[in-house]
Every structure is written in structure tokens, then in C-alpha cells.
Amino acid sequence: MPPKKKRKAVASKKKEKKTTTNIDDTTIKLIKEVFDTYAEEDGTISSVKRIKYALQDVLDIKIKREEIRTDFAETSSISLDYTAFLNYASRKLQQKEKSNTAYTLLDKENKGFISIQDIERAVKELGDLELSYEDIEEMMKEADTSDDNEGLFIDRNDLFRMIRKIKL
């Protein structure tokens, strides 16, 4: 009987998780550069502080540490490799895009802010929502971060913060 031929060991490449994004190559390149800037020697970003600053660089908006902790509340520790960071940043970018779309629809007159009347108009156009003026006013006051507007107007960042909070 002839000796059995030895099979060559074939190293299998670990399949990377597919991202659930529709972002362009330029944005992916930016996310990679930001990741490389903040990644530690083990190739991960594992502190909330580093994740916060990396996301701020990608999204060009302020993010609170509490939001990141909330996003990862179900895990015992936070350690993002590139793929996990890409997915996380992509979700945040999608939220920002939704916010920008909503803002454009609400601020039809390009005033640079959204008023209670803008929200009332949108609620009437949707028809299904039953929100009183008081409900809308309460939402606006919660969303408004400036001290001078007393919740009567919200800007693009306030709306984005509100959308992230309700995780749209």
C-alpha cells in the first residue's frame, strides 16, 4: 500500500463581520484613520474616553460618555476592534443622517432652528400622532440645550441629540 499523502495545512482567514453600512469609501477611510489614531497597542479602543474622542472626530459633534456607556451597557467591558468601531461609528453616522433629514423637513423655511410651530405642522401632516401643544413644548424644552431659548427653539445639534437618545 502506498503511503498516504500528507495534506498541506491551509490557514483559513478569519472572516470579518460585514458592516451594516451604506457609507462611502472616503468616510470609511476617515473612520480607519481615526481608529488608527486612537487604537491602543493591542489594536482596540477600550476606554470610553478614547471612543468618545474618536467618535467626535468622525461625526464632528459632541458625544457624552454616558451615551457610550448606555450603548454598551449590556457588555462587561468595552473593547472595540476596527470592525466593531466601524459598525458603531456607522450607526452613529446613520443617526446623524436621519437627524439632518428630519431637520430639513422640519425647518422648511431655513430659519436655522425648529420652533414649536414647525413641530405642530409636522404632527398635523402625519395625522396619526396625538400630541398636544404641552407635549410638544415639553419635548422642545428637554431637547433645547441653550439657556436663552427656554425650549422654544431647537437647533440641529439639539435634534441630533434627541434622535440619538430615542435611538432612531
CSV table of C-alpha atoms in Angstrom, one decimal:
chain,number,residue,atom,x,y,z
A,1,MET,CA,0.0,0.0,0.0
A,2,PRO,CA,1.4,3.4,-1.0
A,3,PRO,CA,1.9,5.9,1.9
A,4,LYS,CA,-0.8,8.4,2.4
A,5,LYS,CA,0.0,11.8,1.1
A,6,LYS,CA,0.1,14.5,3.7
A,7,ARG,CA,-2.3,17.3,3.2
A,8,LYS,CA,-0.9,20.7,3.4
A,9,ALA,CA,-2.2,22.7,6.2
A,10,VAL,CA,-4.2,25.6,4.8
A,11,ALA,CA,-4.5,28.6,7.0
A,12,SER,CA,-8.1,29.8,6.9
A,13,LYS,CA,-8.6,33.5,7.1
A,14,LYS,CA,-10.9,34.7,9.8
A,15,LYS,CA,-14.0,36.1,8.1
A,16,GLU,CA,-14.6,39.7,9.0
A,17,LYS,CA,-18.0,40.7,10.1
A,18,LYS,CA,-19.8,42.5,7.4
A,19,THR,CA,-20.7,46.0,8.3
A,20,THR,CA,-24.3,47.1,8.0
A,21,THR,CA,-23.4,50.4,6.4
A,22,ASN,CA,-24.1,52.3,3.3
A,23,ILE,CA,-21.2,54.7,3.8
A,24,ASP,CA,-18.8,55.8,1.1
A,25,ASP,CA,-15.2,54.9,0.8
A,26,THR,CA,-14.0,58.3,1.8
A,27,THR,CA,-15.9,58.0,5.1
A,28,ILE,CA,-14.6,54.5,5.7
A,29,LYS,CA,-11.1,55.8,5.1
A,30,LEU,CA,-11.7,58.6,7.7
A,31,ILE,CA,-13.1,56.1,10.2
A,32,LYS,CA,-10.0,53.9,9.7
A,33,GLU,CA,-7.6,56.9,10.2
A,34,VAL,CA,-9.4,57.9,13.3
A,35,PHE,CA,-9.4,54.4,14.6
A,36,ASP,CA,-5.7,54.1,14.0
A,37,THR,CA,-5.1,57.4,15.8
A,38,TYR,CA,-7.0,56.2,19.0
A,39,ALA,CA,-6.3,52.5,19.0
A,40,GLU,CA,-4.0,51.1,21.7
A,41,GLU,CA,-1.1,48.7,21.1
A,42,ASP,CA,-3.5,45.7,21.1
A,43,GLY,CA,-5.4,47.1,18.1
A,44,THR,CA,-8.5,48.1,20.0
A,45,ILE,CA,-10.1,51.1,21.6
A,46,SER,CA,-11.0,50.1,25.0
A,47,SER,CA,-11.7,53.2,27.0
A,48,VAL,CA,-14.9,55.3,27.0
A,49,LYS,CA,-12.8,58.4,26.8
A,50,ARG,CA,-11.0,57.3,23.6
A,51,ILE,CA,-14.2,56.1,22.0
A,52,LYS,CA,-15.8,59.5,22.8
A,53,TYR,CA,-13.0,61.5,21.1
A,54,ALA,CA,-12.8,59.1,18.2
A,55,LEU,CA,-16.5,59.4,17.5
A,56,GLN,CA,-16.3,63.2,17.9
A,57,ASP,CA,-13.6,63.2,15.2
A,58,VAL,CA,-15.7,61.1,12.9
A,59,LEU,CA,-19.1,62.7,13.5
A,60,ASP,CA,-18.0,66.3,14.1
A,61,ILE,CA,-20.4,66.6,17.1
A,62,LYS,CA,-20.1,66.3,20.8
A,63,ILE,CA,-21.0,63.0,22.4
A,64,LYS,CA,-21.3,62.4,26.2
A,65,ARG,CA,-19.6,59.5,27.9
A,66,GLU,CA,-22.9,58.4,29.4
A,67,GLU,CA,-24.3,57.8,25.9
A,68,ILE,CA,-21.4,55.5,25.1
A,69,ARG,CA,-21.8,53.7,28.4
A,70,THR,CA,-25.5,53.3,27.7
A,71,ASP,CA,-24.8,51.9,24.2
A,72,PHE,CA,-22.6,49.2,25.7
A,73,ALA,CA,-24.5,48.7,29.0
A,74,GLU,CA,-25.0,45.0,28.2
A,75,THR,CA,-21.3,44.2,27.9
A,76,SER,CA,-19.0,43.9,30.9
A,77,SER,CA,-16.2,45.8,29.2
A,78,ILE,CA,-15.8,47.9,26.1
A,79,SER,CA,-13.1,47.0,23.7
A,80,LEU,CA,-13.7,47.8,20.0
A,81,ASP,CA,-11.5,46.4,17.3
A,82,TYR,CA,-11.6,48.1,13.9
A,83,THR,CA,-14.7,46.2,12.6
A,84,ALA,CA,-16.7,46.9,15.8
A,85,PHE,CA,-15.7,50.6,15.8
A,86,LEU,CA,-16.6,50.8,12.1
A,87,ASN,CA,-20.1,49.4,12.8
A,88,TYR,CA,-20.6,51.6,15.8
A,89,ALA,CA,-19.5,54.8,14.0
A,90,SER,CA,-21.6,53.8,11.0
A,91,ARG,CA,-24.7,53.5,13.3
A,92,LYS,CA,-24.0,56.9,14.7
A,93,LEU,CA,-23.5,58.4,11.2
A,94,GLN,CA,-26.8,56.9,10.1
A,95,GLN,CA,-28.5,58.6,13.1
A,96,LYS,CA,-26.9,61.9,12.1
A,97,GLU,CA,-28.2,61.5,8.6
A,98,LYS,CA,-31.7,60.8,9.8
A,99,SER,CA,-31.4,63.8,12.1
A,100,ASN,CA,-30.3,66.0,9.2
A,101,THR,CA,-33.2,64.7,7.1
A,102,ALA,CA,-35.7,65.4,9.9
A,103,TYR,CA,-34.2,68.8,10.5
A,104,THR,CA,-34.5,69.8,6.8
A,105,LEU,CA,-38.1,68.6,6.8
A,106,LEU,CA,-39.0,70.5,9.9
A,107,ASP,CA,-37.1,73.7,9.1
A,108,LYS,CA,-38.8,74.2,5.8
A,109,GLU,CA,-38.2,78.0,5.8
A,110,ASN,CA,-34.4,77.6,6.5
A,111,LYS,CA,-34.6,79.7,9.7
A,112,GLY,CA,-31.7,77.8,11.3
A,113,PHE,CA,-33.9,76.4,14.1
A,114,ILE,CA,-37.0,74.4,14.7
A,115,SER,CA,-39.9,76.1,16.5
A,116,ILE,CA,-42.9,74.6,18.3
A,117,GLN,CA,-45.0,75.7,15.3
A,118,ASP,CA,-42.7,73.6,13.0
A,119,ILE,CA,-43.3,70.5,15.1
A,120,GLU,CA,-47.1,71.2,15.3
A,121,ARG,CA,-47.2,71.4,11.5
A,122,ALA,CA,-45.3,68.1,11.1
A,123,VAL,CA,-47.6,66.4,13.6
A,124,LYS,CA,-50.7,67.6,11.7
A,125,GLU,CA,-49.2,66.4,8.4
A,126,LEU,CA,-48.5,63.0,9.9
A,127,GLY,CA,-52.0,62.8,11.2
A,128,ASP,CA,-51.6,59.7,13.4
A,129,LEU,CA,-49.8,61.4,16.3
A,130,GLU,CA,-51.8,62.8,19.1
A,131,LEU,CA,-49.5,65.3,20.7
A,132,SER,CA,-50.8,68.4,22.5
A,133,TYR,CA,-49.1,71.7,22.5
A,134,GLU,CA,-48.0,71.0,26.0
A,135,ASP,CA,-46.4,67.6,24.9
A,136,ILE,CA,-44.5,69.3,22.1
A,137,GLU,CA,-43.4,72.1,24.4
A,138,GLU,CA,-42.1,69.6,27.0
A,139,MET,CA,-40.2,67.8,24.2
A,140,MET,CA,-38.7,71.0,23.0
A,141,LYS,CA,-37.6,72.1,26.5
A,142,GLU,CA,-35.9,68.8,27.1
A,143,ALA,CA,-34.1,68.9,23.7
A,144,ASP,CA,-33.0,72.6,23.9
A,145,THR,CA,-29.6,72.9,25.4
A,146,SER,CA,-29.2,76.6,25.2
A,147,ASP,CA,-30.2,78.6,28.3
A,148,ASP,CA,-31.6,81.6,26.4
A,149,ASN,CA,-34.3,80.0,24.3
A,150,GLU,CA,-36.3,78.5,27.1
A,151,GLY,CA,-37.2,75.5,25.0
A,152,LEU,CA,-39.0,77.4,22.3
A,153,PHE,CA,-36.4,76.6,19.6
A,154,ILE,CA,-34.0,73.8,19.0
A,155,ASP,CA,-31.1,73.7,16.6
A,156,ARG,CA,-29.6,70.8,14.5
A,157,ASN,CA,-27.4,69.6,17.4
A,158,ASP,CA,-30.3,69.5,19.8
A,159,LEU,CA,-32.4,67.5,17.3
A,160,PHE,CA,-29.5,65.1,16.8
A,161,ARG,CA,-29.0,64.6,20.5
A,162,MET,CA,-32.8,63.9,20.8
A,163,ILE,CA,-32.7,61.3,18.0
A,164,ARG,CA,-29.7,59.6,19.5
A,165,LYS,CA,-31.5,59.5,22.8
A,166,ILE,CA,-34.5,57.7,21.4
A,167,LYS,CA,-32.2,55.6,19.2
A,168,LEU,CA,-33.9,56.1,15.9
